[in-house]
Amino acid sequence: MKRFVGVILFVFALFFGTATVLGQDVHYSQMYASPLYINPGFTGNFDCDFRAGLNYRQQAASFTIPYETYTAWGDTRYYPKFLHQRGWVGLGGHLYYDNAGDGDLTKVQGMLMVNYTQGFNSDNSIYGSLGVGLGITNRTININKLIFNNQWSDTLLAFDPSIISTDISLIKNSTIFYPDFNIGLVFHHLVDENWMYEFGGSISHVTRPYESFYGSNSSRLERKYIAHFTLQRILSPEWLIKPEIYFITQHGVQETIFGANLVYSAIELKLHGGLWHRLGRDIIPMVGLEYNRFLMMFSYDINVSKQRVASHYQGGFELSLVKKFCARVSTKRAPCKYLSF
């Protein structure tokens, strides 16, 4: 067991210590509400049979055209008989759409994920997961909505879209496709009936695919690295607290998000509230409501960085919907160990 943990820590130290990244991805503030996008090792790792979710984020609301991101995802798990309930397989996938700016720069990705989880002790309260995702990405841009510097009119003292720009000829393709590959590890430990912790890491864009509208092979989408840690503690029959921290690095940019959600259980109804911080940038309050395994969460980014003068403290808001389905008797009897609250 100690050897396994040591290997995981060494691998993560190697990955994160040598990372030099040159591209940047879409991101969420509610990282905990988009598990498959964060780490394919989360695929099939939950306390029910099926799970589905929707995420929506609007960013830079003070701009004329805010950035928008939509994600739909779902997963399940399967117990092959030959594993004798000491391991299981998670299956899932996500589809996301991202739109940014006046030029309708869009990104659409579909990805399928598979995850293998292995228990390390007799009751599977300690286990590790290795997940991979394979998908296809499409990026498009509307050239007709772009304005170039040589379209400036000294007569009008403004940009004139009717002036034909020679820069348009440099764009070889207004739509591109490329394959994508993600990988991730998660380690989970249910210490006792009152608390558990899990930590892991993932690498997105492992193959560094080419991404250029100019037909150039010099522009690559660099790897994104995520490390995360979660602790869940039952304080009483009515209260649970979940502190978490996420570290993301890509394109030479580092982002750290940390905070905690507090859950109050009133029989079948659960109230969620949280406070998060994107280091040096945003304060993120969150509220949520859960009923019959259906969870709805809303958060808002309050920009407190130096950009607050231009943004008027407006960052972006997110809405997340997550539903768990418990239907199959076979998996309810399986020896997965999760915190019961």
Short mmCIF file of C-alpha atoms in Angstrom, two decimals:
data_model
loop_
_atom_site.label_atom_id
_atom_site.label_comp_id
_atom_site.label_asym_id
_atom_site.label_seq_id
_atom_site.Cartn_x
_atom_site.Cartn_y
_atom_site.Cartn_z
CA MET A 1 0.00 0.00 0.00
CA LYS A 2 2.74 2.50 0.99
CA ARG A 3 4.65 1.58 -2.13
CA PHE A 4 1.60 2.30 -4.32
CA VAL A 5 1.11 5.75 -2.74
CA GLY A 6 4.82 6.47 -3.17
CA VAL A 7 4.68 5.61 -6.87
CA ILE A 8 1.68 7.91 -7.40
CA LEU A 9 3.38 10.81 -5.62
CA PHE A 10 6.57 10.30 -7.63
CA VAL A 11 4.67 10.27 -10.94
CA PHE A 12 2.79 13.46 -10.06
CA ALA A 13 5.99 15.18 -8.96
CA LEU A 14 7.62 14.23 -12.26
CA PHE A 15 4.66 15.45 -14.34
CA PHE A 16 4.14 18.75 -12.56
CA GLY A 17 7.79 19.51 -11.95
CA THR A 18 8.77 19.32 -15.61
CA ALA A 19 5.71 20.87 -17.20
CA THR A 20 6.24 23.70 -19.67
CA VAL A 21 2.88 24.52 -21.19
CA LEU A 22 2.01 26.87 -24.00
CA GLY A 23 -1.80 26.70 -24.44
CA GLN A 24 -4.83 27.52 -22.33
CA ASP A 25 -8.22 25.83 -21.94
CA VAL A 26 -11.73 26.69 -20.81
CA HIS A 27 -12.20 26.45 -17.07
CA TYR A 28 -14.90 26.20 -14.45
CA SER A 29 -15.15 27.61 -10.96
CA GLN A 30 -17.33 24.71 -9.79
CA MET A 31 -14.60 22.16 -10.45
CA TYR A 32 -16.36 19.63 -8.21
CA ALA A 33 -19.45 19.75 -10.46
CA SER A 34 -17.63 18.70 -13.67
CA PRO A 35 -15.65 15.63 -12.54
CA LEU A 36 -15.08 13.98 -15.92
CA TYR A 37 -13.70 17.19 -17.39
CA ILE A 38 -11.31 17.53 -14.45
CA ASN A 39 -10.07 13.94 -14.32
CA PRO A 40 -11.10 10.80 -16.27
CA GLY A 41 -10.16 8.87 -13.11
CA PHE A 42 -13.48 10.03 -11.63
CA THR A 43 -15.44 8.09 -14.27
CA GLY A 44 -17.78 5.66 -12.51
CA ASN A 45 -16.58 6.70 -9.05
CA PHE A 46 -19.73 7.71 -7.20
CA ASP A 47 -22.28 6.21 -4.81
CA CYS A 48 -25.00 5.16 -7.28
CA ASP A 49 -25.52 3.37 -10.61
CA PHE A 50 -25.81 6.17 -13.17
CA ARG A 51 -24.91 9.84 -13.03
CA ALA A 52 -25.54 12.74 -15.42
CA GLY A 53 -24.73 16.43 -15.30
CA LEU A 54 -25.05 19.76 -17.10
CA ASN A 55 -22.80 22.79 -16.60
CA TYR A 56 -23.14 26.32 -17.91
CA ARG A 57 -20.66 29.18 -17.44
CA GLN A 58 -20.78 32.77 -18.64
CA GLN A 59 -17.48 34.58 -18.21
CA ALA A 60 -16.40 38.22 -18.60
CA ALA A 61 -19.95 39.51 -18.29
CA SER A 62 -18.72 43.11 -18.57
CA PHE A 63 -17.59 42.50 -22.17
CA THR A 64 -19.88 43.24 -25.12
CA ILE A 65 -20.00 39.51 -25.91
CA PRO A 66 -19.34 37.31 -22.85
CA TYR A 67 -17.62 33.95 -23.14
CA GLU A 68 -19.98 30.98 -22.75
CA THR A 69 -19.30 27.32 -22.02
CA TYR A 70 -21.74 24.40 -21.91
CA THR A 71 -20.96 20.84 -20.83
CA ALA A 72 -23.10 17.69 -20.74
CA TRP A 73 -21.68 14.52 -19.23
CA GLY A 74 -22.64 11.15 -17.81
CA ASP A 75 -21.11 7.96 -16.45
CA THR A 76 -21.81 4.56 -14.94
CA ARG A 77 -19.83 1.58 -13.66
CA TYR A 78 -19.65 -2.13 -14.36
CA TYR A 79 -18.41 -5.04 -12.24
CA PRO A 80 -16.85 -7.84 -14.34
CA LYS A 81 -17.25 -11.19 -12.57
CA PHE A 82 -13.59 -12.13 -12.98
CA LEU A 83 -12.58 -9.21 -10.73
CA HIS A 84 -14.50 -10.79 -7.82
CA GLN A 85 -15.76 -7.36 -6.69
CA ARG A 86 -12.21 -6.21 -5.90
CA GLY A 87 -12.24 -3.92 -8.92
CA TRP A 88 -14.66 -2.30 -11.31
CA VAL A 89 -14.80 -0.45 -14.63
CA GLY A 90 -16.23 3.02 -15.14
CA LEU A 91 -17.66 4.15 -18.49
CA GLY A 92 -18.68 7.67 -19.43
CA GLY A 93 -18.30 10.64 -21.69
CA HIS A 94 -18.71 14.37 -22.02
CA LEU A 95 -19.65 16.87 -24.71
CA TYR A 96 -18.78 20.53 -24.31
CA TYR A 97 -19.24 23.70 -26.33
CA ASP A 98 -17.32 26.93 -25.81
CA ASN A 99 -17.87 30.27 -27.59
CA ALA A 100 -15.68 33.34 -27.20
CA GLY A 101 -15.54 36.85 -28.60
CA ASP A 102 -16.83 38.82 -31.56
CA GLY A 103 -15.36 36.35 -34.05
CA ASP A 104 -17.47 33.44 -32.73
CA LEU A 105 -14.39 31.42 -31.84
CA THR A 106 -15.96 28.10 -30.87
CA LYS A 107 -14.70 24.81 -29.54
CA VAL A 108 -16.77 21.62 -29.55
CA GLN A 109 -15.43 18.41 -28.07
CA GLY A 110 -16.86 14.94 -27.58
CA MET A 111 -14.88 12.49 -25.47
CA LEU A 112 -15.43 8.91 -24.32
CA MET A 113 -13.83 7.76 -21.07
CA VAL A 114 -13.00 4.46 -19.42
CA ASN A 115 -11.66 4.01 -15.93
CA TYR A 116 -10.36 1.02 -13.99
CA THR A 117 -10.59 1.03 -10.19
CA GLN A 118 -8.80 -1.45 -7.94
CA GLY A 119 -9.49 -1.99 -4.25
CA PHE A 120 -6.48 -2.49 -1.98
CA ASN A 121 -8.03 -3.82 1.21
CA SER A 122 -10.73 -6.33 2.12
CA ASP A 123 -13.65 -3.89 2.17
CA ASN A 124 -12.50 -1.62 -0.70
CA SER A 125 -12.39 1.43 1.56
CA ILE A 126 -8.96 2.15 0.03
CA TYR A 127 -8.75 2.12 -3.75
CA GLY A 128 -7.04 3.73 -6.72
CA SER A 129 -8.35 4.60 -10.18
CA LEU A 130 -6.71 5.05 -13.57
CA GLY A 131 -8.83 6.67 -16.26
CA VAL A 132 -8.30 7.65 -19.89
CA GLY A 133 -10.33 9.72 -22.32
CA LEU A 134 -10.24 9.73 -26.12
CA GLY A 135 -12.13 12.33 -28.11
CA ILE A 136 -12.37 14.57 -31.14
CA THR A 137 -12.29 18.38 -31.07
CA ASN A 138 -13.62 20.89 -33.60
CA ARG A 139 -12.62 24.57 -33.58
CA THR A 140 -14.22 27.18 -35.84
CA ILE A 141 -14.04 30.92 -36.34
CA ASN A 142 -16.29 33.29 -38.30
CA ILE A 143 -13.85 35.25 -40.49
CA ASN A 144 -16.56 37.66 -41.62
CA LYS A 145 -16.95 38.96 -38.07
CA LEU A 146 -13.27 39.77 -37.65
CA ILE A 147 -11.82 43.27 -38.04
CA PHE A 148 -8.18 43.75 -39.08
CA ASN A 149 -5.89 46.74 -38.57
CA ASN A 150 -5.71 47.57 -42.30
CA GLN A 151 -9.49 48.12 -42.31
CA TRP A 152 -9.05 51.39 -40.44
CA SER A 153 -10.45 54.38 -42.34
CA ASP A 154 -8.77 57.75 -41.81
CA THR A 155 -11.80 59.35 -43.43
CA LEU A 156 -14.36 57.78 -41.10
CA LEU A 157 -11.96 57.67 -38.15
CA ALA A 158 -13.28 54.17 -37.55
CA PHE A 159 -12.88 50.61 -38.81
CA ASP A 160 -14.64 49.99 -42.12
CA PRO A 161 -15.64 46.32 -42.65
CA SER A 162 -16.22 47.01 -46.37
CA ILE A 163 -12.46 47.39 -46.87
CA ILE A 164 -11.05 44.05 -48.02
CA SER A 165 -8.26 42.93 -45.73
CA THR A 166 -5.25 41.05 -47.08
CA ASP A 167 -4.86 39.41 -43.66
CA ILE A 168 -7.88 37.20 -44.36
CA SER A 169 -5.88 35.31 -46.99
CA LEU A 170 -3.50 34.14 -44.25
CA ILE A 171 -6.29 32.07 -42.68
CA LYS A 172 -6.21 28.72 -44.48
CA ASN A 173 -9.07 27.03 -42.63
CA SER A 174 -11.92 28.52 -40.64
CA THR A 175 -12.67 25.10 -39.13
CA ILE A 176 -10.24 22.43 -37.89
CA PHE A 177 -10.52 18.98 -36.30
CA TYR A 178 -8.03 17.08 -34.17
CA PRO A 179 -8.02 14.05 -31.83
CA ASP A 180 -7.43 14.52 -28.12
CA PHE A 181 -6.29 12.25 -25.29
CA ASN A 182 -6.53 12.68 -21.50
CA ILE A 183 -5.29 10.53 -18.61
CA GLY A 184 -5.77 10.73 -14.84
CA LEU A 185 -5.21 9.02 -11.49
CA VAL A 186 -7.30 9.20 -8.31
CA PHE A 187 -6.61 7.71 -4.87
CA HIS A 188 -9.55 7.35 -2.44
CA HIS A 189 -9.59 6.45 1.26
CA LEU A 190 -12.70 6.13 3.44
CA VAL A 191 -11.05 6.41 6.87
CA ASP A 192 -14.20 5.68 8.87
CA GLU A 193 -17.92 6.37 8.70
CA ASN A 194 -17.38 10.08 9.38
CA TRP A 195 -14.63 11.17 7.02
CA MET A 196 -12.78 10.40 3.82
CA TYR A 197 -10.24 12.00 1.53
CA GLU A 198 -9.16 11.65 -2.08
CA PHE A 199 -6.42 13.16 -4.19
CA GLY A 200 -5.31 12.82 -7.78
CA GLY A 201 -4.07 14.45 -10.93
CA SER A 202 -4.73 14.50 -14.64
CA ILE A 203 -3.06 15.46 -17.91
CA SER A 204 -5.13 16.78 -20.81
CA HIS A 205 -3.98 17.02 -24.45
CA VAL A 206 -1.32 14.37 -23.86
CA THR A 207 -0.36 14.23 -27.55
CA ARG A 208 -0.10 18.05 -27.89
CA PRO A 209 -2.32 18.23 -31.01
CA TYR A 210 -1.76 20.86 -33.69
CA GLU A 211 -4.26 23.72 -33.47
CA SER A 212 -3.98 26.48 -36.05
CA PHE A 213 -6.28 28.23 -38.53
CA TYR A 214 -3.19 29.24 -40.55
CA GLY A 215 -2.28 25.72 -41.63
CA SER A 216 0.89 25.87 -39.54
CA ASN A 217 2.44 22.96 -37.64
CA SER A 218 4.15 25.33 -35.22
CA SER A 219 1.05 25.98 -33.11
CA ARG A 220 0.26 23.16 -30.69
CA LEU A 221 -2.26 22.81 -27.89
CA GLU A 222 0.02 22.18 -24.94
CA ARG A 223 -0.69 19.86 -22.06
CA LYS A 224 -2.84 20.93 -19.14
CA TYR A 225 -1.97 19.57 -15.70
CA ILE A 226 -4.42 19.42 -12.80
CA ALA A 227 -3.74 18.32 -9.22
CA HIS A 228 -6.58 18.13 -6.70
CA PHE A 229 -7.33 17.18 -3.10
CA THR A 230 -10.71 16.72 -1.38
CA LEU A 231 -11.65 16.07 2.23
CA GLN A 232 -15.17 15.21 3.42
CA ARG A 233 -16.04 15.30 7.10
CA ILE A 234 -19.42 14.59 8.73
CA LEU A 235 -19.69 17.04 11.62
CA SER A 236 -23.07 15.80 12.87
CA PRO A 237 -26.12 13.96 11.49
CA GLU A 238 -27.16 17.28 9.90
CA TRP A 239 -23.86 18.84 8.79
CA LEU A 240 -21.07 17.90 6.37
CA ILE A 241 -18.10 19.99 5.24
CA LYS A 242 -16.08 19.49 2.04
CA PRO A 243 -12.87 21.53 1.70
CA GLU A 244 -11.07 21.13 -1.64
CA ILE A 245 -8.12 22.57 -3.54
CA TYR A 246 -7.30 22.47 -7.27
CA PHE A 247 -4.07 23.49 -8.98
CA ILE A 248 -4.07 23.95 -12.77
CA THR A 249 -1.21 24.92 -15.05
CA GLN A 250 -1.26 25.49 -18.81
CA HIS A 251 0.18 27.98 -21.28
CA GLY A 252 2.60 29.27 -18.70
CA VAL A 253 -0.36 30.27 -16.53
CA GLN A 254 -1.04 28.80 -13.10
CA GLU A 255 -4.41 28.82 -11.42
CA THR A 256 -5.25 27.76 -7.87
CA ILE A 257 -8.83 27.37 -6.65
CA PHE A 258 -9.58 26.49 -3.05
CA GLY A 259 -12.52 26.67 -0.67
CA ALA A 260 -15.17 24.57 1.01
CA ASN A 261 -18.82 23.64 0.69
CA LEU A 262 -21.03 23.13 3.74
CA VAL A 263 -24.03 20.81 3.44
CA TYR A 264 -27.06 20.86 5.77
CA SER A 265 -29.33 17.81 5.64
CA ALA A 266 -33.00 18.21 6.55
CA ILE A 267 -34.40 14.71 5.99
CA GLU A 268 -34.68 14.44 2.15
CA LEU A 269 -33.72 18.04 1.41
CA LYS A 270 -30.09 19.21 1.51
CA LEU A 271 -28.91 22.79 1.42
CA HIS A 272 -25.45 23.56 0.01
CA GLY A 273 -23.41 26.68 0.59
CA GLY A 274 -19.78 27.43 -0.13
CA LEU A 275 -17.10 30.07 -0.42
CA TRP A 276 -14.19 29.72 -2.85
CA HIS A 277 -11.24 31.76 -4.04
CA ARG A 278 -9.41 31.76 -7.34
CA LEU A 279 -6.04 32.88 -6.05
CA GLY A 280 -5.39 36.53 -6.83
CA ARG A 281 -8.50 36.92 -8.99
CA ASP A 282 -11.98 35.98 -7.78
CA ILE A 283 -14.09 35.43 -4.68
CA ILE A 284 -16.69 32.77 -5.51
CA PRO A 285 -19.79 32.25 -3.33
CA MET A 286 -21.93 29.19 -4.10
CA VAL A 287 -25.45 28.11 -3.11
CA GLY A 288 -27.17 24.84 -3.94
CA LEU A 289 -30.24 22.72 -3.33
CA GLU A 290 -30.42 18.90 -3.39
CA TYR A 291 -33.52 16.72 -3.40
CA ASN A 292 -33.88 13.03 -4.25
CA ARG A 293 -30.27 12.87 -5.53
CA PHE A 294 -30.84 15.86 -7.83
CA LEU A 295 -28.43 18.72 -7.10
CA MET A 296 -28.61 22.25 -8.49
CA MET A 297 -25.77 24.70 -7.74
CA PHE A 298 -25.25 28.35 -8.61
CA SER A 299 -22.06 30.37 -8.16
CA TYR A 300 -20.79 33.80 -9.14
CA ASP A 301 -17.21 35.01 -9.62
CA ILE A 302 -16.60 38.39 -8.00
CA ASN A 303 -13.48 39.79 -9.66
CA VAL A 304 -11.20 41.32 -7.01
CA SER A 305 -8.02 41.45 -9.11
CA LYS A 306 -6.45 44.54 -10.69
CA GLN A 307 -8.88 44.02 -13.59
CA ARG A 308 -11.81 44.97 -11.34
CA VAL A 309 -11.64 48.58 -12.59
CA ALA A 310 -12.48 47.42 -16.12
CA SER A 311 -14.68 44.47 -15.13
CA HIS A 312 -16.63 46.35 -12.43
CA TYR A 313 -16.11 43.28 -10.20
CA GLN A 314 -18.00 41.13 -12.73
CA GLY A 315 -16.35 37.76 -13.36
CA GLY A 316 -18.89 35.18 -14.41
CA PHE A 317 -21.67 32.94 -13.17
CA GLU A 318 -22.11 29.19 -13.32
CA LEU A 319 -25.07 26.86 -13.08
CA SER A 320 -24.60 23.12 -12.53
CA LEU A 321 -27.16 20.31 -12.48
CA VAL A 322 -26.23 16.80 -11.33
CA LYS A 323 -28.55 13.80 -11.02
CA LYS A 324 -27.72 10.35 -9.64
CA PHE A 325 -29.82 7.29 -10.44
CA CYS A 326 -29.85 4.27 -8.12
CA ALA A 327 -31.72 1.50 -9.90
CA ARG A 328 -29.75 -1.73 -10.05
CA VAL A 329 -29.75 -4.03 -7.03
CA SER A 330 -26.48 -5.67 -8.11
CA THR A 331 -24.37 -2.53 -7.79
CA LYS A 332 -26.03 -1.49 -4.54
CA ARG A 333 -24.62 -4.66 -2.99
CA ALA A 334 -21.16 -4.10 -4.48
CA PRO A 335 -18.48 -3.30 -1.89
CA CYS A 336 -17.67 0.26 -3.02
CA LYS A 337 -17.02 2.45 -0.01
CA TYR A 338 -18.27 6.03 -0.02
CA LEU A 339 -19.20 8.43 2.73
CA SER A 340 -22.88 8.01 3.62
CA PHE A 341 -24.62 11.29 4.41
#
